[in-house]
Short mmCIF file of C-alpha atoms and ligand atoms in Angstrom, two decimals:
data_model
loop_
_atom_site.label_atom_id
_atom_site.label_comp_id
_atom_site.label_asym_id
_atom_site.label_seq_id
_atom_site.Cartn_x
_atom_site.Cartn_y
_atom_site.Cartn_z
CA MET A 81 -29.36 -6.20 -0.83
CA SER A 82 -28.95 -3.63 -3.57
CA PHE A 83 -25.92 -1.41 -3.27
CA THR A 84 -25.63 2.29 -4.22
CA THR A 85 -21.96 2.04 -5.02
CA LYS A 86 -19.50 -0.77 -5.62
CA ILE A 87 -15.90 -0.48 -4.57
CA CYS A 88 -13.09 -2.80 -5.58
CA CYS A 89 -9.72 -2.74 -3.85
CA ILE A 90 -6.80 -4.37 -5.65
CA GLY A 91 -4.35 -5.57 -2.99
CA ALA A 92 -5.48 -7.25 0.25
CA GLY A 93 -2.49 -6.20 2.36
CA TYR A 94 -1.86 -4.08 5.44
CA VAL A 95 -3.47 -1.07 3.76
CA GLY A 96 -6.12 -2.52 1.42
CA GLY A 97 -7.55 -4.89 4.06
CA PRO A 98 -8.06 -2.49 7.00
CA THR A 99 -8.93 0.56 4.84
CA CYS A 100 -11.67 -1.17 2.90
CA ALA A 101 -12.95 -3.07 5.93
CA VAL A 102 -13.50 0.29 7.63
CA ILE A 103 -15.23 1.71 4.53
CA ALA A 104 -17.54 -1.33 4.55
CA SER A 105 -18.28 -0.88 8.24
CA LYS A 106 -19.16 2.80 7.76
CA CYS A 107 -21.20 2.41 4.55
CA ALA A 108 -23.73 -0.43 4.67
CA ASP A 109 -25.07 0.51 1.22
CA ILE A 110 -21.68 0.18 -0.48
CA LYS A 111 -20.42 -3.22 -1.62
CA VAL A 112 -16.69 -3.55 -1.02
CA THR A 113 -14.71 -6.34 -2.67
CA ILE A 114 -11.02 -6.72 -1.83
CA VAL A 115 -9.10 -8.77 -4.38
CA ASP A 116 -5.60 -10.15 -4.53
CA ILE A 117 -3.57 -12.51 -6.69
CA ASN A 118 -2.29 -14.24 -3.56
CA GLN A 119 -4.72 -17.13 -2.99
CA ALA A 120 -3.35 -17.98 0.48
CA ARG A 121 -3.86 -14.39 1.65
CA ILE A 122 -7.46 -14.30 0.38
CA ASP A 123 -8.17 -17.70 1.95
CA ALA A 124 -6.90 -16.33 5.25
CA TRP A 125 -9.11 -13.22 4.96
CA ASN A 126 -12.05 -15.58 4.43
CA SER A 127 -11.13 -17.75 7.44
CA LYS A 128 -11.27 -17.19 11.18
CA ASP A 129 -7.53 -16.47 11.27
CA ILE A 130 -7.26 -13.28 9.24
CA PRO A 131 -3.74 -12.66 7.88
CA ILE A 132 -3.00 -9.40 9.69
CA TYR A 133 -2.92 -8.69 13.40
CA GLU A 134 -4.28 -5.23 14.02
CA PRO A 135 -6.29 -4.26 17.11
CA GLY A 136 -10.01 -4.00 16.26
CA LEU A 137 -9.67 -5.33 12.69
CA GLU A 138 -10.93 -8.85 13.31
CA GLU A 139 -14.17 -7.59 14.87
CA ILE A 140 -14.92 -5.38 11.85
CA VAL A 141 -14.11 -8.09 9.31
CA PHE A 142 -16.25 -10.66 11.11
CA ALA A 143 -19.16 -8.19 11.35
CA GLN A 144 -19.13 -7.14 7.67
CA ARG A 145 -17.83 -10.20 5.81
CA GLY A 146 -20.50 -11.75 3.59
CA LYS A 147 -22.77 -8.69 4.05
CA ASN A 148 -21.07 -5.86 2.16
CA LEU A 149 -17.43 -6.94 2.47
CA PHE A 150 -15.98 -9.68 0.26
CA PHE A 151 -12.51 -11.12 -0.32
CA SER A 152 -11.75 -12.77 -3.63
CA THR A 153 -9.08 -13.72 -6.15
CA ASP A 154 -11.48 -12.97 -9.00
CA VAL A 155 -9.85 -9.64 -9.82
CA ASP A 156 -11.64 -9.22 -13.16
CA ALA A 157 -15.15 -9.72 -11.78
CA ALA A 158 -14.53 -7.13 -9.06
CA ILE A 159 -13.14 -4.64 -11.60
CA LEU A 160 -16.10 -5.18 -13.92
CA GLU A 161 -18.75 -4.34 -11.36
CA ALA A 162 -16.94 -1.55 -9.47
CA ASP A 163 -17.57 2.20 -9.75
CA LEU A 164 -14.49 3.07 -7.69
CA ILE A 165 -11.28 1.01 -7.78
CA PHE A 166 -8.56 1.44 -5.16
CA VAL A 167 -5.09 0.32 -6.25
CA SER A 168 -3.39 -0.70 -3.01
CA VAL A 169 -0.61 -2.98 -4.19
CA ASN A 170 2.93 -3.11 -2.84
CA THR A 171 5.54 -0.63 -4.10
CA PRO A 172 8.82 -1.98 -2.67
CA THR A 173 12.25 -0.49 -3.23
CA LYS A 174 13.76 -1.76 -6.49
CA LYS A 175 16.47 -4.37 -5.94
CA THR A 176 18.03 -4.34 -9.38
CA GLY A 177 18.23 -2.17 -12.49
CA MET A 178 17.83 1.57 -12.81
CA GLY A 179 17.44 3.26 -9.41
CA ALA A 180 18.17 0.00 -7.53
CA GLY A 181 18.21 0.55 -3.76
CA PHE A 182 16.26 3.82 -4.00
CA ALA A 183 13.47 3.95 -6.57
CA ALA A 184 10.07 2.35 -5.99
CA ASP A 185 9.30 -0.76 -8.01
CA LEU A 186 6.14 0.21 -9.87
CA ALA A 187 5.67 -3.11 -11.65
CA TYR A 188 2.70 -4.10 -9.45
CA ILE A 189 1.03 -0.71 -9.95
CA GLU A 190 1.44 -1.00 -13.70
CA ALA A 191 0.15 -4.58 -13.80
CA ALA A 192 -2.96 -3.63 -11.79
CA THR A 193 -3.56 -0.55 -13.99
CA ARG A 194 -3.24 -2.56 -17.19
CA ARG A 195 -5.68 -5.13 -15.81
CA ILE A 196 -8.24 -2.40 -15.13
CA ALA A 197 -7.74 -0.96 -18.63
CA LEU A 198 -8.16 -4.39 -20.21
CA VAL A 199 -11.18 -5.58 -18.25
CA ALA A 200 -13.33 -2.46 -17.67
CA LYS A 201 -16.52 -2.13 -19.68
CA SER A 202 -17.83 1.09 -18.12
CA HIS A 203 -16.61 4.34 -16.54
CA LYS A 204 -14.30 3.81 -13.53
CA ILE A 205 -12.74 6.10 -10.96
CA VAL A 206 -9.28 4.65 -10.34
CA ILE A 207 -7.73 5.62 -7.01
CA GLU A 208 -4.01 5.44 -6.36
CA LYS A 209 -3.88 4.29 -2.71
CA SER A 210 -0.35 2.86 -2.77
CA THR A 211 2.53 5.20 -1.91
CA VAL A 212 4.17 6.16 -5.18
CA PRO A 213 6.67 8.68 -6.54
CA CYS A 214 5.34 12.02 -7.68
CA ARG A 215 3.68 11.82 -11.12
CA THR A 216 2.94 8.07 -11.05
CA ALA A 217 -0.74 8.91 -11.55
CA GLU A 218 0.32 10.49 -14.83
CA SER A 219 1.69 7.15 -16.03
CA MET A 220 -1.43 5.36 -14.83
CA ARG A 221 -3.61 7.90 -16.63
CA LYS A 222 -1.68 7.40 -19.88
CA ILE A 223 -2.19 3.63 -19.72
CA LEU A 224 -5.88 4.05 -18.94
CA ASP A 225 -6.45 6.76 -21.55
CA ALA A 226 -4.77 4.69 -24.23
CA ASN A 227 -7.38 2.04 -23.54
CA SER A 228 -10.44 4.31 -23.32
CA ARG A 229 -13.35 3.59 -25.64
CA ALA A 230 -16.52 5.53 -26.34
CA ASP A 231 -18.40 4.20 -23.31
CA VAL A 232 -15.35 3.25 -21.22
CA ASN A 233 -13.31 6.05 -19.71
CA PHE A 234 -11.37 6.60 -16.54
CA ASP A 235 -10.71 9.26 -13.93
CA ILE A 236 -7.62 9.01 -11.79
CA LEU A 237 -7.31 10.17 -8.19
CA SER A 238 -4.53 10.09 -5.62
CA ASN A 239 -5.70 9.17 -2.12
CA PRO A 240 -2.61 8.23 -0.08
CA GLU A 241 -3.05 6.35 3.16
CA PHE A 242 -1.68 7.73 6.43
CA LEU A 243 -2.61 4.89 8.82
CA ALA A 244 0.10 3.57 11.10
CA GLU A 245 0.22 -0.14 11.87
CA GLY A 246 -0.88 -1.08 15.35
CA THR A 247 -3.37 1.81 15.37
CA ALA A 248 -4.74 1.36 11.83
CA ILE A 249 -8.40 1.03 12.78
CA LYS A 250 -8.35 4.04 15.10
CA ASP A 251 -6.48 6.05 12.44
CA LEU A 252 -8.97 5.07 9.74
CA GLN A 253 -12.04 5.74 11.88
CA ASN A 254 -10.76 9.08 13.09
CA PRO A 255 -8.14 10.33 10.63
CA ASP A 256 -6.27 13.64 11.08
CA ARG A 257 -7.01 14.19 7.41
CA VAL A 258 -8.07 12.40 4.25
CA LEU A 259 -6.21 13.66 1.21
CA ILE A 260 -7.64 13.45 -2.29
CA GLY A 261 -5.69 14.74 -5.28
CA SER A 262 -7.25 15.07 -8.71
CA MET A 263 -6.76 16.55 -12.15
CA GLN A 264 -8.14 20.07 -12.13
CA THR A 265 -10.61 19.26 -14.92
CA GLU A 266 -14.40 19.13 -14.61
CA ALA A 267 -14.34 15.33 -14.70
CA GLY A 268 -11.39 15.18 -12.27
CA LEU A 269 -13.11 17.43 -9.74
CA LYS A 270 -16.33 15.43 -10.08
CA ALA A 271 -14.45 12.20 -9.36
CA GLN A 272 -12.77 13.89 -6.38
CA GLN A 273 -16.21 14.77 -5.00
CA ALA A 274 -17.48 11.21 -5.55
CA LEU A 275 -14.67 9.80 -3.38
CA ALA A 276 -14.98 12.64 -0.84
CA SER A 277 -18.66 11.79 -0.41
CA VAL A 278 -17.71 8.24 0.65
CA TYR A 279 -15.32 9.49 3.37
CA ALA A 280 -17.80 12.21 4.38
CA ARG A 281 -20.03 9.47 5.84
CA TRP A 282 -17.76 9.47 8.90
CA VAL A 283 -14.96 12.01 8.45
CA PRO A 284 -15.74 15.69 9.24
CA LYS A 285 -15.73 17.72 6.01
CA GLU A 286 -12.93 20.05 7.15
CA ARG A 287 -10.62 17.05 7.44
CA ILE A 288 -11.15 16.02 3.83
CA VAL A 289 -8.47 17.93 1.97
CA THR A 290 -8.52 18.22 -1.81
CA THR A 291 -5.44 19.12 -3.85
CA ARG A 292 -3.87 18.66 -7.24
CA LEU A 293 -2.69 15.14 -8.10
CA TRP A 294 1.03 15.81 -7.76
CA SER A 295 0.66 17.66 -4.46
CA SER A 296 -1.21 14.70 -3.03
CA GLU A 297 1.43 12.22 -4.18
CA LEU A 298 4.30 14.32 -2.83
CA THR A 299 2.51 14.98 0.48
CA LYS A 300 2.59 11.28 1.28
CA LEU A 301 6.37 11.01 0.77
CA ALA A 302 6.88 14.31 2.59
CA SER A 303 4.82 13.25 5.64
CA ASN A 304 6.78 10.06 6.10
CA ALA A 305 10.09 11.85 5.56
CA LEU A 306 9.20 14.51 8.14
CA LEU A 307 8.10 11.91 10.70
CA ALA A 308 11.20 9.76 10.22
CA GLN A 309 13.39 12.87 10.32
CA ARG A 310 12.13 13.61 13.86
CA ILE A 311 13.09 10.10 14.98
CA SER A 312 16.56 10.36 13.43
CA SER A 313 16.96 13.78 15.06
CA ILE A 314 16.15 12.48 18.54
CA ASN A 315 18.30 9.40 17.94
CA ALA A 316 21.21 11.64 16.95
CA LEU A 317 20.65 13.51 20.21
CA SER A 318 20.55 10.19 22.11
CA ALA A 319 24.19 9.61 21.11
CA ILE A 320 25.10 13.02 22.56
CA CYS A 321 23.15 12.18 25.73
CA GLU A 322 25.11 8.98 26.21
CA ALA A 323 28.38 10.81 25.79
CA THR A 324 27.46 13.63 28.17
CA GLY A 325 25.25 12.03 30.81
CA ALA A 326 22.14 13.91 29.67
CA ASP A 327 18.89 11.93 29.59
CA VAL A 328 17.21 11.74 26.17
CA ASP A 329 13.72 11.28 27.65
CA GLU A 330 14.14 14.51 29.62
CA VAL A 331 15.49 16.34 26.56
CA SER A 332 12.66 15.02 24.38
CA TYR A 333 10.00 15.93 26.95
CA ALA A 334 11.32 19.44 27.48
CA CYS A 335 11.74 20.08 23.72
CA GLY A 336 8.27 18.69 23.03
CA LEU A 337 6.64 21.18 25.41
CA ASP A 338 7.42 23.89 22.87
CA SER A 339 4.14 23.99 20.99
CA ARG A 340 6.05 24.62 17.76
CA ILE A 341 7.90 21.31 18.21
CA GLY A 342 5.22 19.18 19.92
CA PRO A 343 5.74 15.90 21.79
CA LYS A 344 4.97 13.22 19.18
CA PHE A 345 7.54 11.12 17.30
CA LEU A 346 10.37 12.18 19.57
CA LYS A 347 10.91 8.86 21.33
CA ALA A 348 14.49 7.70 20.95
CA SER A 349 14.80 4.07 19.93
CA VAL A 350 17.01 1.40 18.47
CA GLY A 351 15.98 2.80 15.07
CA PHE A 352 12.79 3.09 13.11
CA GLY A 353 11.53 0.12 11.13
CA GLY A 354 8.42 -0.71 9.15
CA SER A 355 7.73 -1.06 5.47
CA CYS A 356 7.26 2.66 4.83
CA PHE A 357 9.77 5.11 6.30
CA GLN A 358 12.98 3.87 4.73
CA LYS A 359 11.34 2.96 1.43
CA ASP A 360 9.58 6.29 1.08
CA ILE A 361 12.60 8.41 2.02
CA LEU A 362 14.78 6.50 -0.44
CA ASN A 363 12.08 7.16 -2.98
CA LEU A 364 12.24 10.88 -2.18
CA VAL A 365 16.03 10.77 -2.45
CA TYR A 366 15.75 9.16 -5.88
CA LEU A 367 13.16 11.72 -6.96
CA SER A 368 15.46 14.56 -5.82
CA GLN A 369 18.39 13.03 -7.70
CA SER A 370 16.27 12.62 -10.82
CA LEU A 371 15.32 16.28 -10.57
CA HIS A 372 19.04 17.24 -10.34
CA LEU A 373 18.74 18.37 -6.73
CA PRO A 374 21.72 16.56 -5.16
CA GLU A 375 21.78 18.70 -1.97
CA VAL A 376 18.13 17.89 -1.35
CA ALA A 377 18.79 14.20 -1.98
CA ASP A 378 21.72 14.23 0.49
CA TYR A 379 19.64 15.99 3.13
CA TRP A 380 16.93 13.31 3.17
CA ASN A 381 19.35 10.44 2.72
CA GLN A 382 21.00 11.46 5.98
CA VAL A 383 17.78 10.49 7.83
CA VAL A 384 18.25 6.89 6.67
CA LEU A 385 22.00 6.92 7.31
CA MET A 386 21.40 8.13 10.89
CA ASN A 387 18.94 5.27 11.37
CA GLU A 388 21.54 2.75 10.19
CA TYR A 389 24.07 4.35 12.53
CA GLN A 390 21.69 4.06 15.49
CA LYS A 391 21.14 0.32 14.89
CA ARG A 392 24.86 -0.30 14.48
CA ARG A 393 25.72 1.81 17.53
CA PHE A 394 23.30 -0.16 19.69
CA ALA A 395 24.53 -3.56 18.47
CA GLU A 396 28.14 -2.52 19.07
CA SER A 397 27.32 -1.34 22.59
CA VAL A 398 26.00 -4.83 23.39
CA VAL A 399 29.25 -6.49 22.31
CA ARG A 400 31.39 -3.87 24.06
CA THR A 401 29.42 -4.14 27.30
CA LEU A 402 29.65 -7.94 27.33
CA PHE A 403 33.45 -7.63 27.61
CA ASN A 404 34.02 -7.36 23.86
CA THR A 405 32.89 -10.87 23.01
CA ILE A 406 29.51 -12.56 22.68
CA THR A 407 30.83 -15.74 21.07
CA ASN A 408 28.78 -18.64 22.43
CA LYS A 409 27.06 -16.35 24.93
CA ASN A 410 23.28 -16.60 25.24
CA ILE A 411 21.29 -13.52 24.34
CA CYS A 412 17.57 -13.00 24.84
CA ILE A 413 15.76 -10.79 22.34
CA LEU A 414 12.41 -9.43 23.54
CA GLY A 415 10.37 -8.27 20.56
CA PHE A 416 10.83 -8.94 16.87
CA ALA A 417 8.03 -6.82 15.31
CA PHE A 418 8.97 -3.33 14.10
CA LYS A 419 6.68 -1.79 16.73
CA LYS A 420 4.15 -2.96 19.29
CA ASP A 421 0.63 -4.15 18.44
CA THR A 422 1.57 -5.57 15.06
CA GLY A 423 2.97 -8.86 13.83
CA ASP A 424 4.69 -7.04 10.94
CA THR A 425 8.46 -7.41 10.85
CA ARG A 426 9.31 -5.53 7.67
CA GLU A 427 12.54 -3.56 8.21
CA SER A 428 12.34 -4.32 11.94
CA ALA A 429 15.46 -3.26 13.84
CA ALA A 430 15.40 -6.74 15.43
CA ILE A 431 16.35 -8.35 12.10
CA ALA A 432 19.49 -6.24 11.82
CA MET A 433 20.36 -6.86 15.50
CA VAL A 434 19.99 -10.64 15.37
CA LYS A 435 22.01 -10.86 12.14
CA TYR A 436 24.74 -8.79 13.78
CA PHE A 437 24.80 -11.01 16.88
CA LEU A 438 24.83 -14.19 14.79
CA LYS A 439 27.91 -12.93 12.95
CA GLU A 440 29.52 -12.70 16.40
CA ASN A 441 28.53 -16.35 16.98
CA ALA A 442 26.13 -15.68 19.84
CA ASN A 443 23.21 -17.98 20.70
CA ILE A 444 19.93 -16.12 20.35
CA ARG A 445 16.66 -16.81 22.17
CA ILE A 446 13.76 -14.73 20.78
CA TYR A 447 10.29 -14.02 22.10
CA ASP A 448 7.63 -11.88 20.41
CA PRO A 449 3.93 -12.14 21.30
CA LYS A 450 2.73 -11.86 17.68
CA VAL A 451 5.49 -12.89 15.28
CA PRO A 452 5.47 -16.60 14.37
CA ALA A 453 8.72 -18.60 14.24
CA SER A 454 8.24 -19.17 10.49
CA GLN A 455 8.37 -15.41 9.90
CA MET A 456 11.60 -15.07 11.92
CA LEU A 457 13.16 -17.91 9.95
CA TYR A 458 12.15 -16.16 6.72
CA ASP A 459 13.42 -12.74 7.80
CA LEU A 460 16.75 -14.06 9.00
CA THR A 461 17.56 -16.55 6.30
CA VAL A 462 15.87 -15.51 3.07
CA GLU A 463 16.84 -11.87 2.67
CA ASP A 464 20.57 -11.10 3.04
CA LYS A 465 21.09 -14.68 4.06
CA VAL A 466 22.14 -16.08 7.38
CA ASP A 467 23.03 -19.70 6.74
CA VAL A 468 20.08 -21.98 7.67
CA GLU A 469 22.51 -24.30 9.46
CA GLN A 470 23.76 -21.37 11.53
CA TYR A 471 20.13 -20.38 12.24
CA ASN A 472 19.21 -23.90 13.39
CA LYS A 473 22.28 -24.12 15.58
CA ARG A 474 22.08 -20.67 17.13
CA VAL A 475 18.46 -19.42 17.16
CA THR A 476 15.69 -20.59 19.48
CA VAL A 477 12.22 -19.10 19.24
CA CYS A 478 10.47 -19.17 22.63
CA ASP A 479 6.83 -18.94 23.68
CA SER A 480 7.35 -16.59 26.63
CA ALA A 481 9.72 -13.91 27.82
CA TYR A 482 10.65 -16.12 30.80
CA THR A 483 11.67 -19.09 28.65
CA ALA A 484 13.62 -16.77 26.34
CA ALA A 485 15.55 -15.24 29.26
CA ASP A 486 16.39 -18.58 30.88
CA GLY A 487 20.17 -18.96 31.24
CA VAL A 488 21.14 -15.90 29.20
CA ASP A 489 23.91 -13.35 29.69
CA ALA A 490 21.89 -10.42 28.40
CA VAL A 491 18.27 -9.46 27.77
CA ILE A 492 17.68 -6.97 24.97
CA VAL A 493 14.33 -5.20 24.49
CA LEU A 494 13.80 -4.31 20.83
CA THR A 495 10.01 -3.82 20.59
CA GLU A 496 7.99 -1.72 23.03
CA TRP A 497 5.32 -4.36 23.76
CA ASP A 498 3.40 -3.34 26.92
CA GLU A 499 3.91 -6.76 28.52
CA PHE A 500 7.69 -6.15 28.70
CA LYS A 501 7.10 -3.26 31.11
CA THR A 502 5.56 -5.45 33.77
CA LEU A 503 7.45 -8.76 33.59
CA ASP A 504 8.56 -10.38 36.84
CA TYR A 505 12.16 -9.21 36.49
CA LYS A 506 13.21 -10.78 39.79
CA ARG A 507 12.27 -14.15 38.33
CA ILE A 508 14.18 -13.34 35.13
CA TYR A 509 17.25 -12.16 37.07
CA GLY A 510 17.25 -15.37 39.10
CA LYS A 511 17.68 -17.50 35.96
CA MET A 512 20.33 -15.37 34.22
CA ASN A 513 24.13 -15.65 34.19
CA LYS A 514 25.82 -12.98 36.29
CA PRO A 515 26.56 -10.19 35.82
CA ALA A 516 23.06 -9.95 34.33
CA PHE A 517 22.85 -7.28 31.62
CA ILE A 518 19.64 -5.75 30.34
CA PHE A 519 19.57 -3.43 27.33
CA ASP A 520 16.58 -1.18 26.76
CA GLY A 521 16.32 -0.26 23.08
CA ARG A 522 12.90 1.32 23.60
CA LEU A 523 13.19 3.24 26.89
CA ILE A 524 10.29 1.39 28.47
CA LEU A 525 11.86 -0.51 31.37
CA PRO A 526 11.68 0.43 35.07
CA THR A 527 15.43 1.00 35.25
CA ALA A 528 15.66 2.03 38.93
CA GLU A 529 13.80 -1.14 39.99
CA LEU A 530 15.99 -3.30 37.75
CA LYS A 531 19.16 -1.83 39.22
CA LYS A 532 17.86 -2.62 42.73
CA ILE A 533 17.30 -6.24 41.69
CA GLY A 534 20.95 -6.39 40.59
CA PHE A 535 20.77 -5.90 36.81
CA GLN A 536 23.39 -3.93 34.91
CA THR A 537 21.11 -1.66 32.84
CA ILE A 538 22.01 -0.02 29.54
CA THR A 539 19.45 2.33 28.02
CA ILE A 540 19.62 4.24 24.77
CA GLY A 541 20.28 7.91 25.40
CA LYS A 542 20.75 7.55 29.15
CA GLY A 543 24.51 7.42 29.53
CA ASP A 544 24.18 4.80 32.26
CA VAL A 545 26.65 2.20 30.97
CA GLU A 546 28.33 0.88 34.12
P1 NAD B 17 1.25 -5.57 1.19
O1 NAD B 17 2.44 -6.17 0.57
O2 NAD B 17 0.83 -5.96 2.56
O3 NAD B 17 -0.03 -5.81 0.24
C1 NAD B 17 -0.03 -5.61 -1.13
C2 NAD B 17 -0.86 -6.73 -1.77
O4 NAD B 17 -1.04 -6.43 -3.17
C3 NAD B 17 -0.21 -8.11 -1.72
O5 NAD B 17 -1.06 -9.00 -1.03
C4 NAD B 17 -0.04 -8.51 -3.21
O6 NAD B 17 -0.26 -9.89 -3.45
C5 NAD B 17 -1.12 -7.67 -3.86
N1 NAD B 17 -0.90 -7.45 -5.28
C6 NAD B 17 0.25 -7.06 -5.93
N2 NAD B 17 0.03 -6.94 -7.25
C7 NAD B 17 -1.27 -7.27 -7.47
C8 NAD B 17 -2.09 -7.32 -8.62
N3 NAD B 17 -1.62 -6.99 -9.84
N4 NAD B 17 -3.39 -7.71 -8.49
C9 NAD B 17 -3.89 -8.04 -7.27
N5 NAD B 17 -3.15 -7.99 -6.13
C10 NAD B 17 -1.86 -7.60 -6.23
O7 NAD B 17 1.47 -3.99 1.12
P2 NAD B 17 0.85 -2.86 2.09
O8 NAD B 17 1.63 -2.76 3.34
O9 NAD B 17 -0.64 -3.05 2.15
O10 NAD B 17 1.18 -1.56 1.24
C11 NAD B 17 0.48 -1.25 0.05
C12 NAD B 17 0.84 0.16 -0.36
O11 NAD B 17 0.40 1.09 0.65
C13 NAD B 17 2.34 0.40 -0.52
O12 NAD B 17 2.53 1.32 -1.58
C14 NAD B 17 2.73 1.06 0.80
O13 NAD B 17 3.83 1.90 0.67
C15 NAD B 17 1.49 1.88 1.12
N6 NAD B 17 1.29 2.15 2.56
C16 NAD B 17 1.53 1.18 3.48
C17 NAD B 17 1.28 1.43 4.83
C18 NAD B 17 1.52 0.38 5.89
O14 NAD B 17 1.46 0.72 7.06
N7 NAD B 17 1.79 -0.85 5.55
C19 NAD B 17 0.76 2.67 5.22
C20 NAD B 17 0.51 3.62 4.23
C21 NAD B 17 0.77 3.35 2.90
C1 UDX B 18 4.25 5.13 9.27
C2 UDX B 18 3.52 6.49 9.38
O1 UDX B 18 3.40 6.84 10.76
C3 UDX B 18 2.14 6.38 8.75
O2 UDX B 18 1.50 7.66 8.76
C4 UDX B 18 2.28 5.89 7.31
O3 UDX B 18 1.02 5.75 6.70
C5 UDX B 18 3.04 4.57 7.26
O4 UDX B 18 4.32 4.72 7.91
P1 UDX B 18 4.16 2.82 10.59
O5 UDX B 18 5.44 2.55 9.92
O6 UDX B 18 3.08 1.80 10.51
O7 UDX B 18 3.51 4.19 10.04
O8 UDX B 18 4.42 3.08 12.16
P2 UDX B 18 5.00 4.33 12.98
O9 UDX B 18 4.20 4.48 14.20
O10 UDX B 18 5.18 5.53 12.16
O11 UDX B 18 6.44 3.79 13.43
C6 UDX B 18 7.48 3.58 12.51
C7 UDX B 18 8.76 3.21 13.25
O12 UDX B 18 9.25 4.33 14.00
C8 UDX B 18 8.57 2.08 14.27
O13 UDX B 18 9.67 1.23 14.25
C9 UDX B 18 8.47 2.83 15.59
O14 UDX B 18 8.84 2.04 16.69
C10 UDX B 18 9.47 3.95 15.35
N1 UDX B 18 9.26 5.14 16.20
C11 UDX B 18 8.09 5.83 16.13
C12 UDX B 18 10.30 5.57 17.02
O15 UDX B 18 11.37 4.97 17.09
N2 UDX B 18 10.10 6.70 17.78
C13 UDX B 18 8.94 7.42 17.73
O16 UDX B 18 8.84 8.44 18.45
C14 UDX B 18 7.90 6.97 16.89
#
């Protein structure tokens, strides 16, 4: 088949994979090649066990793969033939050096940009898909421009991704908006239109928003900061609810009915997780500091501090409720992913909780429908180390909620998986030590029913600690 356009996506992760799979599914005449330096990840994309769990993704990949969707480690070949190149590599928070703990590590962005500059033999539109600090496109443009030749030049666009994990395919197929930032030059605007025409195959024109480069970059950080700020706000209110006997779900519902506030992202929880919110707010804090705006930096930093407080507050309430000691007690953790419908555990509240309980010498039994034991071992022992010996002695990964809850003193729900709403809690109660405590970190459990069975229930923001 001959293709009208060729797209290359550098980075076959949670964003590059789903985003470009959806482009391939919507544009049969466009050849989409997703490349990565990670051979194992590419092998998985080319196998029947794709590396990411995301509802609806597998079906699209299986339908398009080998037709107009390809996965490869041959980065150079994909760059050479592409007209449009998405850069969708990871931009984690820096761990060391200048800005450590706040600034984004742009080493992967720079490496990918340099590769494009080195390999390209014709005009390319380079699209910044990764989330980056404001004015990163400027640095990318400088690298590309410095390598331009008579017949090889580059346009740079910012096209941040707003998908949420667990609903990525739905979000990509029916986005609230697609944002494309460009230089306000003739060539920049032409490149902007070229990318807009790809999205216009399935996204209504009024939802394709075009802006300047820097506005587009900042909008991505701002959107995540505003969303996370709502969660920290409702979580702050959940602490007041517990102290006063108010019910955070009622408060959230009644506040959300105000059309100026709206109902979304007001669900109290054990704390937000995921690879984006914390990283992007810290990035915004660093940007504010760099711009000599310390009050602005402090304002956004408080969103992250409140999230840390919420996790700590919840973990402490477990220990307090279990008579101030969990040493050698058995604790069941239901859910390890940072939210339902994903196997992703990055910055999951469960990691912080389990580490906290291990420091108190509790025995932990974990069940999550999508997170493999190897991932839990990695999360708990590699970063911020729990001793592997301690892990082996204290942690058991189980294949069902019932096995995980067998013989425990407390069940703690940390991810809002639908299956946790309808478990046979009588059966679970029957196998637990008494008094049987159940902690709802996601406000999903049928509390009245559980109380009738005999459970002692503790719910965030409900003030029902017995
Ligand atoms: P990820 O870690 O899942 O994937 C990034 C991939 O890029 C990795 O597989 C890595 O091997 C590859 N890579 C790194 N350098 C490379 C290079 N030079 N050449 C080829 N491949 C290279 O990350 P992700 O979750 O897909 O996030 C990517 C970007 O998108 C980040 O900036 C993130 O902030 C942003 N983002 C993520 C989400 C999300 O929900 N995960 C949503 C919106 C935006
Ligand atoms: C987020 C943004 O929503 C998305 O637009 C961006 O592209 C990437 O970052 P994601 O992190 O995948 O997406 O999931 P999201 O649904 O935003 O949830 C993030 C965290 O907040 C999860 O831990 C979730 O459980 C928590 N959350 C969400 C709450 O605690 N309460 C809420 O009301 C909503």
